[in-house]
Every structure is written in C-alpha cells, then in structure tokens.
mmCIF file of C-alpha atoms and ligand atoms in Angstrom:
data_model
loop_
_atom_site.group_PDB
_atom_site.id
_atom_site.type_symbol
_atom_site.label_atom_id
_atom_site.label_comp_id
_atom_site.label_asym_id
_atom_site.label_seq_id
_atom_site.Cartn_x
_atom_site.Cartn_y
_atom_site.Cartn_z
ATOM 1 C CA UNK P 1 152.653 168.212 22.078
ATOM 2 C CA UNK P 2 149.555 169.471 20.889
ATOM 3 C CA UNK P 3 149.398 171.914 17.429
ATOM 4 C CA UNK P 4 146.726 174.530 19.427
ATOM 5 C CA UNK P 5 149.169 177.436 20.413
ATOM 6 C CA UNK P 6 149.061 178.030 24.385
ATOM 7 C CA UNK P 7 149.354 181.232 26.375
ATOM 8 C CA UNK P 8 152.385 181.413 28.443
ATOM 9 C CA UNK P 9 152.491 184.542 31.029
ATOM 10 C CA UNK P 10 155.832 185.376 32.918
ATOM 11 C CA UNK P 11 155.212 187.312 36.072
ATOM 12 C CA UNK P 12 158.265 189.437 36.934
ATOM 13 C CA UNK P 13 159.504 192.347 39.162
ATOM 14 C CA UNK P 14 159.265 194.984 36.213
ATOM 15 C CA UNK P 15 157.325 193.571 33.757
ATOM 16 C CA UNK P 16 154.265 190.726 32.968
ATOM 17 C CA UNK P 17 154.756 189.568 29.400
ATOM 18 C CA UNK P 18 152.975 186.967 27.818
ATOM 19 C CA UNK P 19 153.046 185.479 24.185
ATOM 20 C CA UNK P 20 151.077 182.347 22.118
ATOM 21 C CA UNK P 21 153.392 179.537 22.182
ATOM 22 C CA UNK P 22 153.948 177.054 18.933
ATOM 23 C CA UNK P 23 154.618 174.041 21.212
ATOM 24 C CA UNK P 24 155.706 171.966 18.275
ATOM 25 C CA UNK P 25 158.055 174.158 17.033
ATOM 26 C CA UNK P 26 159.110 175.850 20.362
ATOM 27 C CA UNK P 27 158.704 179.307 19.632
ATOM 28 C CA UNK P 28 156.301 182.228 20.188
ATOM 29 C CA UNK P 29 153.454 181.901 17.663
ATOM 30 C CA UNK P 30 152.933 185.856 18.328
ATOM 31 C CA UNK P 31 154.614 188.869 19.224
ATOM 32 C CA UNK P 32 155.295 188.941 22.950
ATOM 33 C CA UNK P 33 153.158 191.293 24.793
ATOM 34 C CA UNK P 34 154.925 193.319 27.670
ATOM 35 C CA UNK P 35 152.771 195.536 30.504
ATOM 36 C CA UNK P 36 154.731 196.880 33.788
ATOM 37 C CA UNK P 37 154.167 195.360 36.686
ATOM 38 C CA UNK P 38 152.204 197.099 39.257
ATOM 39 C CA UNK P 39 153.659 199.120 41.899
ATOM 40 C CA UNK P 40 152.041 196.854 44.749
ATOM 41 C CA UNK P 41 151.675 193.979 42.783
ATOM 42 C CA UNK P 42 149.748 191.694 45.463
ATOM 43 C CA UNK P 43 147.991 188.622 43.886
ATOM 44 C CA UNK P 44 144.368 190.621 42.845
ATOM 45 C CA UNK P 45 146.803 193.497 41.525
ATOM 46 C CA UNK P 46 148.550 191.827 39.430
ATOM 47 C CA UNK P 47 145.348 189.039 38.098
ATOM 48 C CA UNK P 48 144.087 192.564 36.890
ATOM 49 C CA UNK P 49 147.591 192.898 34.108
ATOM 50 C CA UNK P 50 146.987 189.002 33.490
ATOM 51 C CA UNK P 51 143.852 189.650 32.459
ATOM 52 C CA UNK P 52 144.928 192.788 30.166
ATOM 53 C CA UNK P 53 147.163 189.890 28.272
ATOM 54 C CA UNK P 54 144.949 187.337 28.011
ATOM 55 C CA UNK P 55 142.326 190.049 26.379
ATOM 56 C CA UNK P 56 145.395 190.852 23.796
ATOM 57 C CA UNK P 57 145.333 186.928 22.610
ATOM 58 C CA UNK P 58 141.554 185.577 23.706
ATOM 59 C CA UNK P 59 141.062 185.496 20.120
ATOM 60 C CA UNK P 60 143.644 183.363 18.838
ATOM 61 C CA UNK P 61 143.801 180.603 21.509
ATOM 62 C CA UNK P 62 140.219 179.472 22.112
ATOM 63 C CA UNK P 63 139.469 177.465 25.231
ATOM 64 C CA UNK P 64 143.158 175.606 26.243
ATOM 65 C CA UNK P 65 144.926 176.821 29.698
ATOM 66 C CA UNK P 66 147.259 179.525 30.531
ATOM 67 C CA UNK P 67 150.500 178.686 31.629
ATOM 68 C CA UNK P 68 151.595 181.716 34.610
ATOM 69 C CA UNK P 69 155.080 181.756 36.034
ATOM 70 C CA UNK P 70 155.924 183.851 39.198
ATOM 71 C CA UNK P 71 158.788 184.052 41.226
ATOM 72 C CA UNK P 72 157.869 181.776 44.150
ATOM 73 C CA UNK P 73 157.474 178.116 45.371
ATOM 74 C CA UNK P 74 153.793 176.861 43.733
ATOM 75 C CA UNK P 75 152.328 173.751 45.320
ATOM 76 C CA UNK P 76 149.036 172.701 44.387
ATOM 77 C CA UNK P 77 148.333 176.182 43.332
ATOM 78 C CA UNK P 78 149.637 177.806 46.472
ATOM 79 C CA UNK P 79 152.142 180.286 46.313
ATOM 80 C CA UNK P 80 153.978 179.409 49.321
ATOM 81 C CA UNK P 81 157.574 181.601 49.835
ATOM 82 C CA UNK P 82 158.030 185.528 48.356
ATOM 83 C CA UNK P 83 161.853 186.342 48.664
ATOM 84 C CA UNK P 84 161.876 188.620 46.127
ATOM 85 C CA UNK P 85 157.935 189.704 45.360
ATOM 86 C CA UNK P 86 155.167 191.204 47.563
ATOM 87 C CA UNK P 87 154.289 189.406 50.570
ATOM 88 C CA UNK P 88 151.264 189.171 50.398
ATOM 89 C CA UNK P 89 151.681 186.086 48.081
ATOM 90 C CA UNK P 90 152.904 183.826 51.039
ATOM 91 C CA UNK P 91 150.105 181.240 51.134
ATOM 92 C CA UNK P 92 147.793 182.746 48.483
ATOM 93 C CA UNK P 93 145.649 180.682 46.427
ATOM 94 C CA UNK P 94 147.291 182.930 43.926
ATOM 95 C CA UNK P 95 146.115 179.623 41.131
ATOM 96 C CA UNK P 96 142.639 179.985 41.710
ATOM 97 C CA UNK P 97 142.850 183.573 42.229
ATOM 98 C CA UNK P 98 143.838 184.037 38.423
ATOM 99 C CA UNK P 99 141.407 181.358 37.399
ATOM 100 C CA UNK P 100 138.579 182.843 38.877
ATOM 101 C CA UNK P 101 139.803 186.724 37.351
ATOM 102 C CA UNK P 102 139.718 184.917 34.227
ATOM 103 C CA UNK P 103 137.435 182.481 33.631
ATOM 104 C CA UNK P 104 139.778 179.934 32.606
ATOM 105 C CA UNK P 105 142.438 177.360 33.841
ATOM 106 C CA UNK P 106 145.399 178.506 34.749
ATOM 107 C CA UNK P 107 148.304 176.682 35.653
ATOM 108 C CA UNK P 108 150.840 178.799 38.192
ATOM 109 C CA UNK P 109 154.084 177.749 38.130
ATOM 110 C CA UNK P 110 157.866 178.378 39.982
ATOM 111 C CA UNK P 111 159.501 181.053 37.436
ATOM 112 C CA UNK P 112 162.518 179.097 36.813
ATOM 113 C CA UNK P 113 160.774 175.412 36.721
ATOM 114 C CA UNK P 114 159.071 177.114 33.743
ATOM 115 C CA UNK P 115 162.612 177.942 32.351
ATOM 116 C CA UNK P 116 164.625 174.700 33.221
ATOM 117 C CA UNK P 117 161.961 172.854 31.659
ATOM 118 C CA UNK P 118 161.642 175.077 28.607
ATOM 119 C CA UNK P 119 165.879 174.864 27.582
ATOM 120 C CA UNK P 120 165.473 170.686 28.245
ATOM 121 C CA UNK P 121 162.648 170.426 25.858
ATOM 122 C CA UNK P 122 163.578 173.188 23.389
ATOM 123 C CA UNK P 123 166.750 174.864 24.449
ATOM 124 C CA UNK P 124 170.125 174.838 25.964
ATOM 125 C CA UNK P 125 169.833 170.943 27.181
ATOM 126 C CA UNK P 126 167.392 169.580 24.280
ATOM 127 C CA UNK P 127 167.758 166.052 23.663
ATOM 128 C CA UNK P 128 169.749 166.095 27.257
ATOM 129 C CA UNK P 129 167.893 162.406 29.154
ATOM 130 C CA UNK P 130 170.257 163.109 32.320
ATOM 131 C CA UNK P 131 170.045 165.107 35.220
ATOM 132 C CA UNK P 132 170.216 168.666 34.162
ATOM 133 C CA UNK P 133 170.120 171.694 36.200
ATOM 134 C CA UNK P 134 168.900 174.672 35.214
ATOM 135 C CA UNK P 135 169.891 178.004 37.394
ATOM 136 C CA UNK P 136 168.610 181.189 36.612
ATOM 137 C CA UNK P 137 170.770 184.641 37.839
ATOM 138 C CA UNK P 138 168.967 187.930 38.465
ATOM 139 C CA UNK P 139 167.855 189.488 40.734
ATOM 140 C CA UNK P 140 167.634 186.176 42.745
ATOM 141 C CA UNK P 141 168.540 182.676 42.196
ATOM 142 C CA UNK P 142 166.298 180.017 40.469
ATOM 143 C CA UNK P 143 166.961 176.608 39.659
ATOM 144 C CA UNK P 144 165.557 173.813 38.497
ATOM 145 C CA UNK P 145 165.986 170.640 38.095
ATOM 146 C CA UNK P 146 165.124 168.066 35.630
ATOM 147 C CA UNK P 147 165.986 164.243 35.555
ATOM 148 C CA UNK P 148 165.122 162.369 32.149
ATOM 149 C CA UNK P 149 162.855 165.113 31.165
ATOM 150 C CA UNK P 150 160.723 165.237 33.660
ATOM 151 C CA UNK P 151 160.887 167.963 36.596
ATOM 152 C CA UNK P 152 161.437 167.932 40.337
ATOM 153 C CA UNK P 153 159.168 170.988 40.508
ATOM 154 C CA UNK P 154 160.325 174.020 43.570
ATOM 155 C CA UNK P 155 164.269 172.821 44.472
ATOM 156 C CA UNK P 156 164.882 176.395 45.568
ATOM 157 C CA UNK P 157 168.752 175.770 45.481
ATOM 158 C CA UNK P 158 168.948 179.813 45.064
ATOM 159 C CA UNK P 159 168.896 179.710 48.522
ATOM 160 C CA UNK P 160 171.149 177.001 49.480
ATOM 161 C CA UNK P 161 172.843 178.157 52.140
ATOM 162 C CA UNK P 162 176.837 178.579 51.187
ATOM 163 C CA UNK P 163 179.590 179.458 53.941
ATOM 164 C CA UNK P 164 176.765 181.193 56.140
ATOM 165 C CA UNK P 165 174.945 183.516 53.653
ATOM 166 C CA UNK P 166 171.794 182.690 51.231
ATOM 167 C CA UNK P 167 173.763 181.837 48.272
ATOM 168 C CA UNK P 168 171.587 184.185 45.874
ATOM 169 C CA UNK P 169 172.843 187.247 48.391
ATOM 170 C CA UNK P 170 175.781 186.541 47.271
ATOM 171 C CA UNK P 171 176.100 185.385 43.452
ATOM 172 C CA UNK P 172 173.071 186.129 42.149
ATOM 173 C CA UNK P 173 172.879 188.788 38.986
ATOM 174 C CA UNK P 174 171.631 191.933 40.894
ATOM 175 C CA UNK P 175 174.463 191.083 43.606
ATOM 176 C CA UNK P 176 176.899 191.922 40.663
ATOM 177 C CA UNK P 177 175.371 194.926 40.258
ATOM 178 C CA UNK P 178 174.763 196.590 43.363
ATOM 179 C CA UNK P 179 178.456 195.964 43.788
ATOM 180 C CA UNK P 180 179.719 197.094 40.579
ATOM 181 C CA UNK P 181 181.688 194.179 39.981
ATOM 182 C CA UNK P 182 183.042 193.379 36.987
ATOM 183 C CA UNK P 183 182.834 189.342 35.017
ATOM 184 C CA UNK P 184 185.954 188.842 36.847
ATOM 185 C CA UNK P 185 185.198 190.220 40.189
ATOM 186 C CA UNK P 186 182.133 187.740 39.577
ATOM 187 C CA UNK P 187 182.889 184.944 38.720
ATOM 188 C CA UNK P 188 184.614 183.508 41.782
ATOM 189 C CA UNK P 189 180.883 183.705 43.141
ATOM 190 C CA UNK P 190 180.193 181.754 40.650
ATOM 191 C CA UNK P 191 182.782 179.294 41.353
ATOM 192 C CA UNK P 192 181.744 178.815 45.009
ATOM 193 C CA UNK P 193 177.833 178.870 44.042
ATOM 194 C CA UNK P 194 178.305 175.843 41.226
ATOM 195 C CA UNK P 195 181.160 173.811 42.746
ATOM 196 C CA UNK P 196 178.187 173.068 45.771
ATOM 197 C CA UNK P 197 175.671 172.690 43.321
ATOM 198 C CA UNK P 198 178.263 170.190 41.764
ATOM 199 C CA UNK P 199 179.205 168.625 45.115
ATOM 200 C CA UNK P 200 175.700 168.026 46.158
ATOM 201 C CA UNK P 201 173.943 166.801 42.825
ATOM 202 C CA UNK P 202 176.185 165.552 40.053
ATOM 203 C CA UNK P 203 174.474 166.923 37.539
ATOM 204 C CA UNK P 204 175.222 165.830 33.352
ATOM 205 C CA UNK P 205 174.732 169.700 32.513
ATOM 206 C CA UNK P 206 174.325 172.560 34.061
ATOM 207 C CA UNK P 207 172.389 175.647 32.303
ATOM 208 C CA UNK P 208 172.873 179.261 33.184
ATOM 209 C CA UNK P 209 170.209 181.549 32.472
ATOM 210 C CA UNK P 210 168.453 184.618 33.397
ATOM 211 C CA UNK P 211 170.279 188.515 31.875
ATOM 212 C CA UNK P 212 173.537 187.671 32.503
ATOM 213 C CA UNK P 213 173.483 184.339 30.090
ATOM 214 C CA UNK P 214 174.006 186.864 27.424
ATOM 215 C CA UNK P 215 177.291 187.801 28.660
ATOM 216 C CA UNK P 216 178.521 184.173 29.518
ATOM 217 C CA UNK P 217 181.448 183.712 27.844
ATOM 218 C CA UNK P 218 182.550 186.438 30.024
ATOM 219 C CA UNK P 219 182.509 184.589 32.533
ATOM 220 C CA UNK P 220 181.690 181.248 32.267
ATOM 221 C CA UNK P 221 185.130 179.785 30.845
ATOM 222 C CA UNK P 222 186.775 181.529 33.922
ATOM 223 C CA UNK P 223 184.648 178.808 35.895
ATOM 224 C CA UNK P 224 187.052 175.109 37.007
ATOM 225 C CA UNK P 225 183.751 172.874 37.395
ATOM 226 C CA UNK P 226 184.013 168.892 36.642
ATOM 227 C CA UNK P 227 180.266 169.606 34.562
ATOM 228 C CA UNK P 228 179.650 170.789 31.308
ATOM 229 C CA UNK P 229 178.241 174.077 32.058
ATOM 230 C CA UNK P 230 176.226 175.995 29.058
ATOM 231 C CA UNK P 231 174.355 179.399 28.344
ATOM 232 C CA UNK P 232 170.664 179.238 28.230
ATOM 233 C CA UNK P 233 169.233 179.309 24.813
ATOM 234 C CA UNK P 234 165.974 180.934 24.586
ATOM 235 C CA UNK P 235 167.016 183.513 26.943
ATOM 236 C CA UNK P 236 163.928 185.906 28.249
ATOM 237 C CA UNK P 237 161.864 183.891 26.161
ATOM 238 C CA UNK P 238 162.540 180.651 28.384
ATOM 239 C CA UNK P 239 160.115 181.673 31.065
ATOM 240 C CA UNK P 240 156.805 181.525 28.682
ATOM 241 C CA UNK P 241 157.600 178.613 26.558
ATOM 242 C CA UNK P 242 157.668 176.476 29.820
ATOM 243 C CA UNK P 243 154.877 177.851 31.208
ATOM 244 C CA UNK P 244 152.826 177.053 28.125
ATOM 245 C CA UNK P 245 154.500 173.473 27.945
ATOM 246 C CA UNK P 246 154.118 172.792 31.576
ATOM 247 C CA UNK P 247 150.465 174.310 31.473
ATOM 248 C CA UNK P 248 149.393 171.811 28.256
ATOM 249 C CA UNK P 249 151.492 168.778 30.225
ATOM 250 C CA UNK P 250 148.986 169.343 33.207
ATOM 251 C CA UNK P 251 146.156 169.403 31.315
ATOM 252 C CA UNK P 252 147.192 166.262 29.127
ATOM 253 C CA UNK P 253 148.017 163.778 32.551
ATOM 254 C CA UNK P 254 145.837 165.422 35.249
ATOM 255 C CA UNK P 255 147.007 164.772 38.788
HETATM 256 C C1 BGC H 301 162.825 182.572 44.644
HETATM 257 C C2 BGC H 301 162.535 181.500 43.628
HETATM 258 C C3 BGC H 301 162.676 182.058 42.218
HETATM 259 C C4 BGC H 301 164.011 182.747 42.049
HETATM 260 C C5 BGC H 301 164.171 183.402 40.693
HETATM 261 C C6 BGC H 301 164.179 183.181 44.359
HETATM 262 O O1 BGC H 301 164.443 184.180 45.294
HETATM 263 O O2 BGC H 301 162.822 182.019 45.947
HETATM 264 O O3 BGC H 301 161.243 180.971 43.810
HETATM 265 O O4 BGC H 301 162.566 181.016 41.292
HETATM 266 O O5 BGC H 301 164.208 183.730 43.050
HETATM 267 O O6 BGC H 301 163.190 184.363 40.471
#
C-alpha cells in the first residue's frame, strides 16, 4: 500500500467525518474531522460538507483520491437503494456528483464494504485468507463480505429476509433501542439473524461491528453459532480506513 496518506470520508445519518489515513500502518494520520450531517442531506447537500472536509486536509494529501462511504448499494458510481438515507440518492450519480463538487476523484463506496474490508486488512479478521463476514448493527444492517481478501462488494444481507420481516427491522442496533431491550432481550435476535447468515454462507469468521461492538461481550457469548464470531476492532474508525484503502486499491488496478 502506498506511504501517501489518503482521505477517507464516512457519510452517516448524524454526522460526515473524514480523517488522512496511514495505509501502511492502518491508522488515521490526522485527527478525525466531524461536521453534522445536513437536515435534507440529498446528494448536492451533502457534496457541499464533503467539500468542507476535504478543505480541512487539501493541504496535507496532494493530488491522490478520496475514498467516500455512504449507506447504500454503489455500482459503478451509482447509488442505487436508500433504506435508511434521503431518497433522493436512488439512482444518483452521487460518484461523479462529488467528483465534479471537488475537483478530484472520488471513489463512493457501500458503508459497510468500507468497514468489512478495513477489520480484514487491519482489524478484527487481519491475516484472516477465508471467507469472512463482516456485519455492521445500527441503525440498519450492513454486511460485507470478503473471501481471501478480496471483496464481494454490495451483499446487502441486512436485509435478508428472516421468518417474514427485513432482518435489520428486527435485529439491527436502533431496533434494540426503540424497544428498550436489554443485551439479553437482544440477543436472541441475534441468534436468529447469524444462525441464517451461518446456514446460508459458512463463513471462517464472522465480525460484528457498528456501536454496539463496544458492548459485545454483553452479548455475544450468549450467542450458540458453529463460527467464530468476534468484535470489530477499529470500531467508528473502520468506515474511513476502508474507504481510503478501497479508494487507493481502485486507483492502483483500474477497472
Ligand atoms: C443499507 C446498506 C447499509 C446498511 C448499514 C442498510 O439499510 O441498505 O446499504 O450498508 O444499512 O448502513
């Protein structure tokens, strides 16, 4: 991995944060810049906040791309689903959109790809050349999914659907919440949401991530799975060391 420090942005509900990322070591290079999310945070609303962070760091990382999460299926630069974000982003050329705002290349990327790929290379699963899968709980479900190190970008299994319902309605971070439940009340959601994930891919390791990873041994040795199932490592820090990785990774094998 190259020793130039990339931007990683992660786009989410409340806030946009972005940070320099020492892709050799793994690690923000600077301190991790934070700006709320706007209130109707379409695509052109929220290039504007991008923009704010990239001004913060424009001096430090010279020419190289921007890696961008968000919180929706990306292909080919197309944001193409919005479960849990404004609509408008359904079919937006939300890639080219923040290019264009910026003047640079950006690379837009599925929120928890950017994670999942972030604990294999640096985190949680490091040194993991299996199939890993990598779920994120909050106020949805992400997941990704990464075979040998290299990821099967947009798997979506937050919304596999589980005895009728959209799984994330039913076990994903914000669901314990609304409810007031407590890690035990939980966890048999838990249960149910990773013995399918189980049944259906045989993973070597499954990560959990997102808030609730902090509180995992709350919860997760209540959990009867057949796979070793571990806390993310690099926590809310996950979802901009990706991006950065996955953005350099682009620009090092083009399409
Ligand atoms: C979205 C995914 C996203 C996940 C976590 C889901 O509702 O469909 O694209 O990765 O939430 O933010």
């Amino acid at each position: 991995m190259q020793n130039q420090p990339v931007l990683g942005i992660d786009i989410g509900g409340s806030g946009i944060k972005g940070a320099l990322v020492d892709l050799v070591a793994g690690d923000f290079a600077t301190e991790r810049v934070r700006i709320p999310t706007p209130e109707k945070s379409t695509p052109a609303n929220v290039a504007d906040v991008v923009a704010e962070i990239v001004a913060e760091f424009a001096e430090q990382m010279g020419d190289g791309p921007i890696g961008v999460t968000i919180p929706a299926v990306v292909t080919h630069g197309i944001t193409r689903s919005a479960a849990n974000i404004d609509k408008s982003w359904i079919d937006a050329p939300a890639e080219k959109i923040f290019a264009e705002h910026l003047g640079r290349e950006v690379v837009l990327v599925n929120d928890a790809d950017a994670a999942g790929i972030a604990e294999v290379k640096y985190g949680a699963a490091k040194g993991n050349d299996g199939l890993v899968l990598v779920t994120t709980l909050g106020t949805g479900i992400g997941s990704a999914l990464i075979y040998r190190g290299v990821l099967v970008p947009n798997t979506e299994l937050g919304h596999l659907e589980i005895d009728g319902h959209d799984a994330e309605s039913q076990a994903a971070a914000s669901v314990k919440t609304a409810l007031g439940l407590s890690y035990s009340e939980y966890a048999p959601r838990l249960q149910r949401y990773y013995e399918r994930l189980e049944a259906l891919f045989w993973p070597d390791l499954l990560v959990v991530g997102g808030g609730v990873s902090k509180a995992a041994d709350k919860y997760l040795p209540k959990l009867n799975l057949k796979t070793p199932i571990v806390p993310a490592d690099l926590r809310n820090r996950a979802g901009i060391i990706g991006a950065a990785w996955l953005a350099a990774d682009k620009v090092a094998h083009p399409a």
